[in-house]
Amino acid sequence: MSAIRTEKLSKYYGKRRGVVELDLEVKPGEVFGFLGPNGAGKTTTIRLLLDLIRPSGGQAWVLGQPVRDNPALRQRVGYLPGELNLYDGLTGWELFRYFGRLRGKLDTAYLKQLLQRFDLDPTRKLRTLSKGNKQKIGLVQAFMHRPELLILDEPTSGLDPLLQAEFQKLVQEVRHGGATVFLSSHVMGEVQALCDRVGIIREGGLVAVSAIHELAERSLRRVRIRFAEAANPKEWAQVPGLKDLRVDSDWLEATVQGSLDPLIKAAAQHRVRDFISQEPSLEEIFLAYYDGRSAA
Amino acid sequence: MHILTQNLRMGRGNLLGFGIGLAALSLVSVLFLPSIQESGQELQRLINSMPKGMLAAFGVSEEVDLFTPEGFLQGRLFALMVPLLLIIQGVGIGSATIAGEEERGQLEVVAAHPVGRTRLFLEKLGVLVVALLFSSLLLFLSVWLGLQVVGVSLPLSHQLAAVSGSFLLGLLFGGLALALGAWNGRRAAALGLASLTAVVTYLWNALAPLNKDLADSQKFSPFYLATGYEPLRNGFDWAYTAILLGITLLVLALGLLRFRQRDIGV
């Protein structure tokens, strides 16, 4: 049984594309990253999985059951929307109690533990909370009933780095407890830190699914180094893994595929004034992935 | 029932304020009964001098004798004021509770819980019904109390008929707003269309009798079926009540059918 499975799942809003014939499979117990630029169809897919919107074609199963008109199934699912809108007049407690009732029961001990971990004050009205704190409320309500499957749309947006780390710990914990986590993101770094496998979605279609280490091996970085003295182009042309190399007087610019190690070892022979390494955009990762495939 | 109770809890301030306001207004009107009856003849002359069309628009038709208690309360309260207020409440709640929450993105989080579409719709309908019932109960109590105070006796069933007719109007147009919101999730459209329908059918009921050819068509207006037939004087008309309820249920059923099928929050 798959935690999530879709078969030729399609959604059009009138003529506008949502997703097109998406075949997706998430195994039970894994953390799956759903990666793609904004507008690629991530949120559409997630909303289809929760039966909030209905497919134009194809089918979706969650925890082995069809999602359509199956409210009981959502008892076993926790959901964090990408754009979180709650009842601003309620306090955190009131909201958790309401959502707890909708699910039948509230595990107060676990809830308190989550609140403590995320350093949340549940007596404050939601209206008075910052964006980051609201996001924490959203995370807590998704986790508080210990669901078998968590569907999280851009979960760490608005969280500071410390809380992102706490969130990552929580995800690892529930994963060890046997839960499956499906999360969307448009940030490569976040997905790399969390996920076992990654699916890349682009213009409504899944272009690649790969284990996270494979993706990292193919990953690209744009590097720019400034030296204390003029650089010699011939020397750098011999360093393995450099593409699009440009050397101009005292600086060097190149795209590095795979390990940065050879470049750094070579650079260490000189006095370095500045070193800038940029994470590749999703588009670049996608292209690298695509190139790698067609080459092989 | 948790969605219903939670919504009522969140709206309890409005609910209480609205109900008390409606009751106070009605009570004051009833307490004016004796003074109206004393200065009856002067008022009658004044009214005779006013244009019929204008009077009709305010719910004073020729058949209504303003100087009987039934006639006065009909003209002052049940022809326009009370139904209007209950319709405002109904349309407000009806358009906000599904479409309003949907536009603000709140409905999505609730619908992602183990809650089916039908249950969601019915509990939201429950919010509307309970709110209107609460207002109507306070209205009934204040009319009854007022009549006791001024010592005018009207059959209890007639009082009940007038109040329930007003309630049914609130339910019809509130239900229309709810159904429209459930249909496409646009609050402003639901609010506007339901209000417009209320205004048009009100004027139809009020003005049709002025034209001999149209006079009979008055009976197709919900306002006639609810309070236009003067329930305070004539008592319950069960056929009219059934028709009114039937239209309401039909409208709600259409809204529910669409709500079960459509996308939420797009």
Coordinates of C-alpha atoms in Angstrom, one line a residue:
Chain A
M1 CA 0.0 0.0 0.0
S2 CA 1.3 3.4 -0.9
A3 CA 0.8 6.4 1.4
I4 CA -0.1 8.5 -1.6
R5 CA -0.8 7.3 -5.1
T6 CA -2.1 9.2 -8.1
E7 CA -2.9 8.0 -11.5
K8 CA -3.1 10.4 -14.4
L9 CA -4.4 13.0 -12.0
S10 CA -5.4 16.1 -13.9
K11 CA -6.9 19.4 -12.9
Y12 CA -7.8 22.3 -15.1
Y13 CA -9.4 25.5 -13.8
G14 CA -11.3 26.3 -16.9
K15 CA -8.5 26.5 -19.5
R16 CA -5.8 27.3 -16.9
R17 CA -3.6 24.3 -16.1
G18 CA -3.3 23.0 -12.6
V19 CA -1.7 19.6 -13.0
V20 CA -1.6 17.3 -16.0
E21 CA -1.7 13.5 -15.9
L22 CA 0.3 13.3 -12.7
D23 CA 1.5 9.9 -11.6
L24 CA 2.9 10.1 -8.1
E25 CA 3.7 7.5 -5.6
V26 CA 4.8 8.1 -2.0
K27 CA 5.9 5.1 0.1
P28 CA 4.7 4.6 3.6
G29 CA 7.2 5.9 6.2
E30 CA 9.2 8.2 3.9
V31 CA 9.6 11.9 3.9
F32 CA 8.8 13.0 0.4
G33 CA 9.7 16.5 -0.9
F34 CA 7.5 17.9 -3.6
L35 CA 9.7 20.5 -5.2
G36 CA 8.8 23.0 -7.9
P37 CA 8.7 26.7 -8.7
N38 CA 5.6 28.7 -7.7
G39 CA 2.7 28.0 -10.0
A40 CA 4.0 24.5 -11.0
G41 CA 1.0 22.7 -9.5
K42 CA 2.2 21.8 -6.0
T43 CA -0.7 23.3 -4.1
T44 CA -3.2 22.0 -6.7
T45 CA -1.9 18.5 -6.1
I46 CA -2.2 18.9 -2.4
R47 CA -5.7 20.2 -2.5
L48 CA -6.7 17.3 -4.7
L49 CA -5.3 14.9 -2.2
L50 CA -7.5 16.4 0.5
D51 CA -10.6 16.4 -1.7
L52 CA -10.9 20.1 -1.4
I53 CA -11.0 20.4 -5.2
R54 CA -12.1 17.7 -7.6
P55 CA -10.0 16.3 -10.4
S56 CA -10.8 16.9 -14.1
G57 CA -9.4 13.5 -14.8
G58 CA -7.6 10.6 -13.1
Q59 CA -7.7 9.4 -9.6
A60 CA -6.0 9.7 -6.2
W61 CA -5.6 7.3 -3.3
V62 CA -4.4 8.2 0.2
L63 CA -3.4 5.4 2.6
G64 CA -4.9 3.0 0.2
Q65 CA -8.3 4.6 0.0
P66 CA -9.8 6.7 -2.7
V67 CA -10.0 10.4 -1.6
R68 CA -13.2 11.3 -3.2
D69 CA -16.1 11.9 -0.8
N70 CA -14.2 10.0 1.9
P71 CA -14.2 12.3 5.0
A72 CA -13.3 9.5 7.4
L73 CA -10.0 9.1 5.6
R74 CA -9.0 12.6 6.7
Q75 CA -9.1 11.5 10.3
R76 CA -5.7 9.9 9.6
V77 CA -4.3 12.9 7.7
G78 CA -2.8 16.2 9.1
Y79 CA -2.8 19.2 6.8
L80 CA -1.0 22.5 6.8
P81 CA -2.3 24.8 4.0
G82 CA 0.1 27.0 2.0
E83 CA -1.8 30.1 2.8
L84 CA -3.0 29.7 6.4
N85 CA -6.2 31.5 7.3
L86 CA -7.6 30.8 10.7
Y87 CA -10.3 32.4 12.9
D88 CA -8.5 35.5 14.1
G89 CA -10.9 36.1 17.0
L90 CA -10.1 32.7 18.7
T91 CA -7.2 32.0 20.9
G92 CA -4.8 29.2 20.2
W93 CA -6.5 27.0 22.8
E94 CA -10.0 27.7 21.4
L95 CA -8.8 26.8 17.9
F96 CA -7.1 23.6 19.0
R97 CA -10.2 22.6 21.0
Y98 CA -12.4 23.2 18.0
F99 CA -10.3 21.2 15.6
G100 CA -9.9 18.5 18.2
R101 CA -13.7 18.2 18.5
L102 CA -13.9 17.9 14.7
R103 CA -11.5 15.0 14.9
G104 CA -13.3 13.4 17.9
K105 CA -10.7 13.9 20.6
L106 CA -7.8 16.0 21.7
D107 CA -4.5 14.6 23.1
T108 CA -3.9 17.5 25.5
A109 CA -0.6 16.1 26.8
Y110 CA 0.9 15.8 23.3
L111 CA -0.6 19.2 22.4
K112 CA 1.1 20.9 25.4
Q113 CA 4.4 19.2 24.4
L114 CA 4.1 20.6 20.9
L115 CA 3.3 24.1 22.2
Q116 CA 6.3 24.0 24.4
R117 CA 8.6 22.9 21.6
F118 CA 7.5 25.7 19.3
D119 CA 7.4 28.2 22.2
L120 CA 3.8 29.1 21.6
D121 CA 1.5 31.0 23.9
P122 CA -2.0 29.4 23.3
T123 CA -3.8 32.0 25.4
R124 CA -3.3 34.8 22.9
K125 CA -5.8 35.6 20.2
L126 CA -4.6 34.6 16.8
R127 CA -5.1 38.1 15.5
T128 CA -2.3 39.3 17.8
L129 CA 0.3 36.7 16.5
S130 CA 3.1 37.4 14.1
K131 CA 3.2 35.6 10.8
G132 CA 5.8 33.2 12.1
N133 CA 3.7 32.4 15.2
K134 CA 0.6 31.8 13.1
Q135 CA 2.6 29.4 11.0
K136 CA 3.5 27.6 14.2
I137 CA -0.2 27.3 15.2
G138 CA -0.8 25.8 11.7
L139 CA 2.0 23.3 12.3
V140 CA 0.8 22.3 15.7
Q141 CA -2.8 21.7 14.5
A142 CA -1.4 19.5 11.7
F143 CA 0.6 17.4 14.1
M144 CA -1.5 17.3 17.2
H145 CA -3.6 14.3 16.5
R146 CA -0.6 12.1 15.5
P147 CA -1.8 11.5 11.9
E148 CA -0.4 8.6 9.8
L149 CA 0.1 11.0 6.9
L150 CA 1.1 14.7 7.1
I151 CA 0.5 16.8 4.0
L152 CA 2.4 20.1 4.5
D153 CA 2.3 22.9 1.9
E154 CA 5.5 25.1 2.3
P155 CA 5.7 24.3 6.0
T156 CA 8.7 26.4 7.0
S157 CA 7.7 29.6 5.3
G158 CA 7.9 32.3 7.9
L159 CA 9.8 30.2 10.5
D160 CA 13.1 31.5 11.8
P161 CA 16.1 29.1 11.5
L162 CA 15.9 27.9 15.1
L163 CA 12.3 26.8 14.6
Q164 CA 13.1 25.3 11.2
A165 CA 15.5 23.1 13.0
E166 CA 12.8 22.2 15.6
F167 CA 10.5 21.4 12.8
Q168 CA 13.0 19.2 11.1
K169 CA 13.5 17.3 14.4
L170 CA 9.7 16.9 14.7
V171 CA 9.5 15.5 11.2
Q172 CA 12.2 13.0 11.9
E173 CA 10.5 12.0 15.1
V174 CA 7.1 11.3 13.5
R175 CA 8.9 9.5 10.7
H176 CA 10.5 7.2 13.2
G177 CA 7.1 6.7 14.7
G178 CA 6.0 5.3 11.3
A179 CA 4.2 8.3 9.8
T180 CA 4.6 9.5 6.2
V181 CA 5.4 13.1 5.5
F182 CA 4.6 14.8 2.2
L183 CA 5.8 18.3 2.0
S184 CA 6.1 20.9 -0.8
S185 CA 8.7 23.5 -1.1
H186 CA 10.4 25.8 -3.6
V187 CA 13.6 25.8 -1.7
M188 CA 16.2 23.1 -2.5
G189 CA 18.1 23.4 0.8
E190 CA 15.1 22.7 3.0
V191 CA 14.2 19.6 1.0
Q192 CA 17.8 18.4 1.1
A193 CA 17.8 18.6 4.9
L194 CA 14.5 16.7 5.4
C195 CA 13.6 14.4 2.7
D196 CA 14.4 10.8 1.6
R197 CA 13.1 11.3 -1.9
V198 CA 12.2 14.3 -4.0
G199 CA 9.7 14.8 -6.8
I200 CA 10.3 17.7 -9.1
I201 CA 7.1 19.2 -10.6
R202 CA 7.2 21.7 -13.4
E203 CA 4.3 23.2 -15.4
G204 CA 1.9 20.7 -13.9
G205 CA 3.8 17.6 -14.6
L206 CA 6.3 15.5 -12.6
V207 CA 9.6 15.7 -14.4
A208 CA 11.8 13.6 -12.0
V209 CA 11.7 11.6 -8.9
S210 CA 14.9 10.8 -7.2
A211 CA 16.6 9.9 -4.0
I212 CA 18.0 13.0 -2.4
H213 CA 21.6 12.0 -2.6
E214 CA 21.4 11.4 -6.4
L215 CA 20.0 14.9 -6.7
A216 CA 22.9 16.4 -4.7
E217 CA 25.4 14.6 -6.9
R218 CA 24.0 16.3 -9.9
S219 CA 23.6 19.6 -8.2
L220 CA 25.2 22.7 -9.6
R221 CA 26.8 25.7 -8.0
R222 CA 27.8 29.0 -9.4
V223 CA 31.1 30.0 -7.8
R224 CA 33.0 33.3 -8.0
I225 CA 36.4 33.7 -6.5
R226 CA 38.6 36.8 -6.2
F227 CA 42.3 36.3 -5.7
A228 CA 45.0 38.7 -4.4
E229 CA 46.9 38.4 -7.7
A230 CA 46.0 37.8 -11.3
A231 CA 44.7 34.2 -12.0
N232 CA 46.1 32.0 -14.8
P233 CA 43.3 30.6 -17.0
K234 CA 45.4 27.6 -18.0
E235 CA 45.8 26.4 -14.5
W236 CA 42.1 26.5 -13.8
A237 CA 41.1 24.7 -17.1
Q238 CA 42.6 21.6 -15.6
V239 CA 40.5 21.5 -12.5
P240 CA 37.8 18.8 -12.9
G241 CA 34.1 19.6 -12.7
L242 CA 34.2 23.2 -13.8
K243 CA 31.9 24.4 -16.6
D244 CA 31.4 27.8 -18.2
L245 CA 34.8 28.9 -16.8
R246 CA 35.6 32.5 -17.1
V247 CA 38.8 34.0 -15.8
D248 CA 39.5 37.8 -15.9
S249 CA 42.6 39.3 -14.2
D250 CA 42.1 38.6 -10.5
W251 CA 38.8 36.8 -10.5
L252 CA 37.3 33.5 -11.6
E253 CA 33.7 32.5 -12.3
A254 CA 32.6 28.9 -13.0
T255 CA 29.7 26.5 -12.6
V256 CA 30.7 23.5 -10.5
Q257 CA 28.9 20.2 -10.9
G258 CA 29.1 17.7 -8.1
S259 CA 31.8 18.1 -5.4
L260 CA 33.3 21.5 -4.7
D261 CA 36.4 19.8 -3.3
P262 CA 38.8 20.0 -6.3
L263 CA 38.1 23.7 -6.9
I264 CA 38.6 24.5 -3.2
K265 CA 41.9 22.5 -3.1
A266 CA 43.1 24.4 -6.2
A267 CA 42.0 27.8 -4.8
A268 CA 43.9 27.1 -1.6
Q269 CA 47.2 27.3 -3.4
H270 CA 46.5 31.1 -3.8
R271 CA 45.6 33.9 -1.6
V272 CA 41.8 34.2 -1.7
R273 CA 40.1 37.6 -1.2
D274 CA 36.5 36.6 -1.6
F275 CA 34.6 33.4 -2.3
I276 CA 30.9 33.4 -3.3
S277 CA 28.9 30.2 -3.9
Q278 CA 25.3 30.4 -5.0
E279 CA 22.8 27.6 -4.6
P280 CA 21.4 26.7 -7.9
S281 CA 17.8 27.6 -8.8
L282 CA 15.3 24.9 -9.2
E283 CA 15.3 25.5 -12.9
E284 CA 19.1 24.8 -13.0
I285 CA 18.7 21.6 -11.0
F286 CA 16.0 20.5 -13.3
L287 CA 18.1 21.2 -16.3
A288 CA 21.1 19.4 -14.8
Y289 CA 19.0 16.5 -14.0
Y290 CA 17.5 16.5 -17.5
D291 CA 21.0 16.8 -19.1
G292 CA 22.3 14.0 -17.0
R293 CA 19.6 11.7 -18.1
S294 CA 19.8 12.3 -21.8
A295 CA 23.6 11.9 -21.6
A296 CA 23.2 8.5 -19.9
Chain B
M1 CA -22.8 19.6 15.6
H2 CA -19.4 21.1 16.5
I3 CA -19.3 23.4 13.5
L4 CA -22.7 24.7 14.4
T5 CA -21.9 25.3 18.0
Q6 CA -18.5 26.8 17.3
N7 CA -20.1 29.2 14.8
L8 CA -22.8 30.2 17.3
R9 CA -20.2 30.7 20.0
M10 CA -18.1 32.9 17.7
G11 CA -21.2 34.9 16.7
R12 CA -22.9 35.1 20.1
G13 CA -22.3 38.8 20.6
N14 CA -24.0 39.7 17.3
L15 CA -26.7 37.3 17.9
L16 CA -27.6 38.7 21.3
G17 CA -27.3 42.3 20.2
F18 CA -29.5 41.8 17.2
G19 CA -32.2 39.8 19.0
I20 CA -32.4 42.4 21.8
G21 CA -32.6 45.2 19.3
L22 CA -35.4 43.6 17.4
A23 CA -37.3 42.8 20.6
A24 CA -36.9 46.3 22.0
L25 CA -38.1 47.9 18.7
S26 CA -41.2 45.6 18.7
L27 CA -42.0 46.2 22.3
V28 CA -41.9 50.0 21.9
S29 CA -44.3 49.6 18.9
V30 CA -46.7 47.5 20.8
L31 CA -46.6 49.9 23.8
F32 CA -47.7 52.7 21.4
L33 CA -51.0 50.9 20.7
P34 CA -53.2 52.9 23.2
S35 CA -52.1 56.3 22.1
I36 CA -52.6 55.4 18.4
Q37 CA -56.1 54.3 19.1
E38 CA -56.9 57.6 21.0
S39 CA -55.8 59.8 18.2
G40 CA -57.2 57.5 15.5
Q41 CA -59.4 59.9 13.6
E42 CA -56.8 62.6 13.0
L43 CA -54.3 60.0 11.9
Q44 CA -56.9 58.5 9.5
R45 CA -57.4 61.9 7.8
L46 CA -53.6 62.3 7.6
I47 CA -53.2 58.9 6.0
N48 CA -56.1 59.5 3.6
S49 CA -54.3 62.6 2.3
M50 CA -51.2 60.6 1.4
P51 CA -50.5 59.0 -2.0
K52 CA -51.6 55.3 -2.1
G53 CA -48.5 54.2 -3.8
M54 CA -46.3 55.6 -1.1
L55 CA -48.4 54.0 1.6
A56 CA -48.4 50.7 -0.2
A57 CA -44.6 50.7 -0.4
F58 CA -44.5 51.0 3.4
G59 CA -46.8 48.0 3.7
V60 CA -50.0 49.9 4.4
S61 CA -52.6 48.6 2.0
E62 CA -56.2 49.7 1.8
E63 CA -57.5 46.6 3.4
V64 CA -55.4 47.1 6.6
D65 CA -57.3 49.0 9.2
L66 CA -54.5 50.8 11.0
F67 CA -56.6 51.5 14.0
T68 CA -57.4 48.0 15.1
P69 CA -54.5 46.5 17.1
E70 CA -54.0 43.9 14.4
G71 CA -53.9 46.5 11.7
F72 CA -51.5 48.8 13.6
L73 CA -49.1 46.0 14.4
Q74 CA -49.3 44.7 10.8
G75 CA -48.5 48.1 9.4
R76 CA -46.0 49.1 12.0
L77 CA -44.1 45.8 12.4
F78 CA -45.0 42.8 10.3
A79 CA -45.6 44.3 6.8
L80 CA -42.1 45.6 6.5
M81 CA -39.9 46.3 9.6
V82 CA -39.7 42.9 11.3
P83 CA -39.4 40.9 8.1
L84 CA -36.8 43.3 6.8
L85 CA -34.7 43.0 10.0
L86 CA -34.9 39.2 10.0
I87 CA -34.0 39.1 6.3
I88 CA -31.0 41.4 6.9
Q89 CA -29.9 39.0 9.7
G90 CA -30.6 35.9 7.5
V91 CA -28.9 37.2 4.4
G92 CA -25.9 38.4 6.5
I93 CA -25.4 35.1 8.1
G94 CA -26.3 33.1 5.0
S95 CA -23.7 34.8 2.8
A96 CA -21.0 34.9 5.5
T97 CA -21.1 31.4 6.9
I98 CA -20.0 29.6 3.8
A99 CA -19.0 32.1 1.1
G100 CA -17.5 34.6 3.5
E101 CA -15.4 32.0 5.3
E102 CA -14.4 30.5 2.0
E103 CA -13.2 33.9 0.6
R104 CA -11.2 34.4 3.8
G105 CA -9.6 30.9 3.4
Q106 CA -11.0 29.6 6.7
L107 CA -13.5 27.1 5.2
E108 CA -10.6 25.2 3.6
V109 CA -9.0 24.3 6.9
V110 CA -12.4 23.0 8.3
A111 CA -13.2 21.1 5.2
A112 CA -9.8 19.4 5.4
H113 CA -10.9 17.8 8.6
P114 CA -13.0 14.6 8.7
V115 CA -16.1 16.5 7.7
G116 CA -18.1 15.7 4.6
R117 CA -19.6 18.4 2.4
T118 CA -23.2 17.5 3.3
R119 CA -22.5 17.8 7.0
L120 CA -20.6 21.0 6.5
F121 CA -23.5 22.5 4.6
L122 CA -26.2 21.3 7.1
E123 CA -24.3 22.6 10.1
K124 CA -23.9 26.0 8.4
L125 CA -27.6 25.9 7.7
G126 CA -28.1 25.1 11.3
V127 CA -26.3 28.3 12.3
L128 CA -28.7 30.3 10.2
V129 CA -31.8 28.5 11.6
V130 CA -30.8 28.8 15.2
A131 CA -29.9 32.5 14.9
L132 CA -33.2 33.3 13.3
L133 CA -35.1 31.2 15.8
F134 CA -33.4 33.0 18.6
S135 CA -34.4 36.4 17.2
S136 CA -37.9 35.2 16.5
L137 CA -38.3 33.9 20.0
L138 CA -37.3 37.3 21.5
L139 CA -39.6 39.0 19.1
F140 CA -42.5 36.8 20.0
L141 CA -41.9 37.3 23.7
S142 CA -41.7 41.1 23.4
V143 CA -44.9 41.3 21.3
W144 CA -46.7 39.0 23.8
L145 CA -45.4 40.9 26.8
G146 CA -46.3 44.3 25.2
L147 CA -49.8 43.2 24.5
Q148 CA -50.2 42.0 28.1
V149 CA -48.9 45.4 29.4
V150 CA -51.3 47.5 27.3
G151 CA -54.1 45.0 28.0
V152 CA -54.9 44.2 24.4
S153 CA -55.8 40.6 23.7
L154 CA -55.0 38.9 20.4
P155 CA -55.1 35.1 20.0
L156 CA -51.8 33.6 20.8
S157 CA -51.9 31.5 17.6
H158 CA -52.3 34.7 15.6
Q159 CA -49.3 36.3 17.3
L160 CA -47.4 33.1 16.6
A161 CA -48.4 33.1 13.0
A162 CA -47.2 36.6 12.4
V163 CA -43.8 35.9 14.1
S164 CA -43.4 32.6 12.2
G165 CA -44.2 34.3 8.9
S166 CA -41.4 36.8 9.5
F167 CA -39.1 34.0 10.6
L168 CA -39.9 32.1 7.3
L169 CA -39.0 35.2 5.3
G170 CA -35.7 35.5 7.1
L171 CA -35.1 31.8 6.5
L172 CA -36.1 32.0 2.8
F173 CA -33.8 34.8 1.9
G174 CA -31.1 33.8 4.3
G175 CA -31.3 30.3 2.8
L176 CA -31.1 31.8 -0.7
A177 CA -27.9 33.6 0.3
L178 CA -26.5 30.4 1.9
A179 CA -27.4 28.4 -1.2
L180 CA -25.9 31.0 -3.6
G181 CA -22.7 31.1 -1.5
A182 CA -22.6 27.3 -1.5
W183 CA -23.1 27.4 -5.2
N184 CA -20.0 29.5 -6.1
G185 CA -18.4 30.8 -2.9
R186 CA -18.7 34.5 -3.7
R187 CA -20.0 36.4 -0.7
A188 CA -20.8 39.7 -2.4
A189 CA -22.8 37.9 -5.1
A190 CA -24.7 35.9 -2.6
L191 CA -25.5 38.9 -0.5
G192 CA -26.4 41.1 -3.4
L193 CA -28.6 38.6 -5.3
A194 CA -30.5 37.5 -2.2
S195 CA -31.1 41.1 -1.1
L196 CA -32.2 42.1 -4.6
T197 CA -34.6 39.2 -4.7
A198 CA -36.0 40.3 -1.4
V199 CA -36.5 43.9 -2.5
V200 CA -38.2 43.0 -5.8
T201 CA -40.6 40.4 -4.3
Y202 CA -41.4 42.9 -1.5
L203 CA -42.3 45.7 -3.9
W204 CA -44.2 43.2 -6.0
N205 CA -46.3 42.3 -3.0
A206 CA -46.8 45.9 -2.0
L207 CA -47.4 47.5 -5.3
A208 CA -49.2 44.8 -7.4
P209 CA -52.6 45.5 -5.7
L210 CA -52.5 49.1 -7.0
N211 CA -53.0 47.7 -10.5
K212 CA -56.2 45.8 -11.0
D213 CA -54.7 43.5 -13.7
L214 CA -51.8 42.6 -11.4
A215 CA -53.6 42.4 -8.1
D216 CA -53.9 38.6 -8.0
S217 CA -50.2 38.1 -8.8
Q218 CA -49.5 39.5 -5.4
K219 CA -50.1 36.0 -4.0
F220 CA -46.9 34.7 -5.8
S221 CA -44.7 37.0 -3.7
P222 CA -43.2 35.3 -0.6
F223 CA -44.0 38.5 1.4
Y224 CA -47.7 37.8 0.8
L225 CA -47.4 34.2 1.7
A226 CA -45.5 35.1 4.9
T227 CA -47.1 38.2 6.5
G228 CA -49.0 39.9 3.6
Y229 CA -52.1 37.9 4.3
E230 CA -52.3 39.5 7.8
P231 CA -51.7 36.5 10.0
L232 CA -52.3 38.6 13.0
R233 CA -55.9 39.1 12.0
N234 CA -56.5 35.9 10.1
G235 CA -54.4 33.3 11.9
F236 CA -52.1 30.7 10.3
D237 CA -52.5 29.9 6.6
W238 CA -51.0 26.4 6.5
A239 CA -51.0 26.2 2.7
Y240 CA -49.0 29.5 2.4
T241 CA -46.7 28.3 5.1
A242 CA -46.1 25.0 3.3
I243 CA -45.4 26.7 0.0
L244 CA -42.9 29.1 1.6
L245 CA -41.1 26.2 3.3
G246 CA -41.2 24.2 0.0
I247 CA -39.5 27.1 -1.9
T248 CA -36.9 27.4 0.8
L249 CA -36.1 23.7 0.8
L250 CA -35.9 23.6 -3.0
V251 CA -33.4 26.5 -3.0
L252 CA -31.3 24.9 -0.2
A253 CA -31.3 21.5 -2.0
L254 CA -29.9 23.1 -5.2
G255 CA -27.2 24.8 -3.2
L256 CA -26.3 21.6 -1.4
L257 CA -26.2 19.5 -4.6
R258 CA -23.7 22.0 -6.1
F259 CA -21.7 22.3 -2.9
R260 CA -21.1 18.5 -2.8
Q261 CA -19.6 18.6 -6.3
R262 CA -17.6 21.8 -6.6
D263 CA -14.1 22.9 -5.6
I264 CA -13.6 24.7 -2.4
G265 CA -11.5 27.9 -2.2
V266 CA -10.5 28.5 -5.8

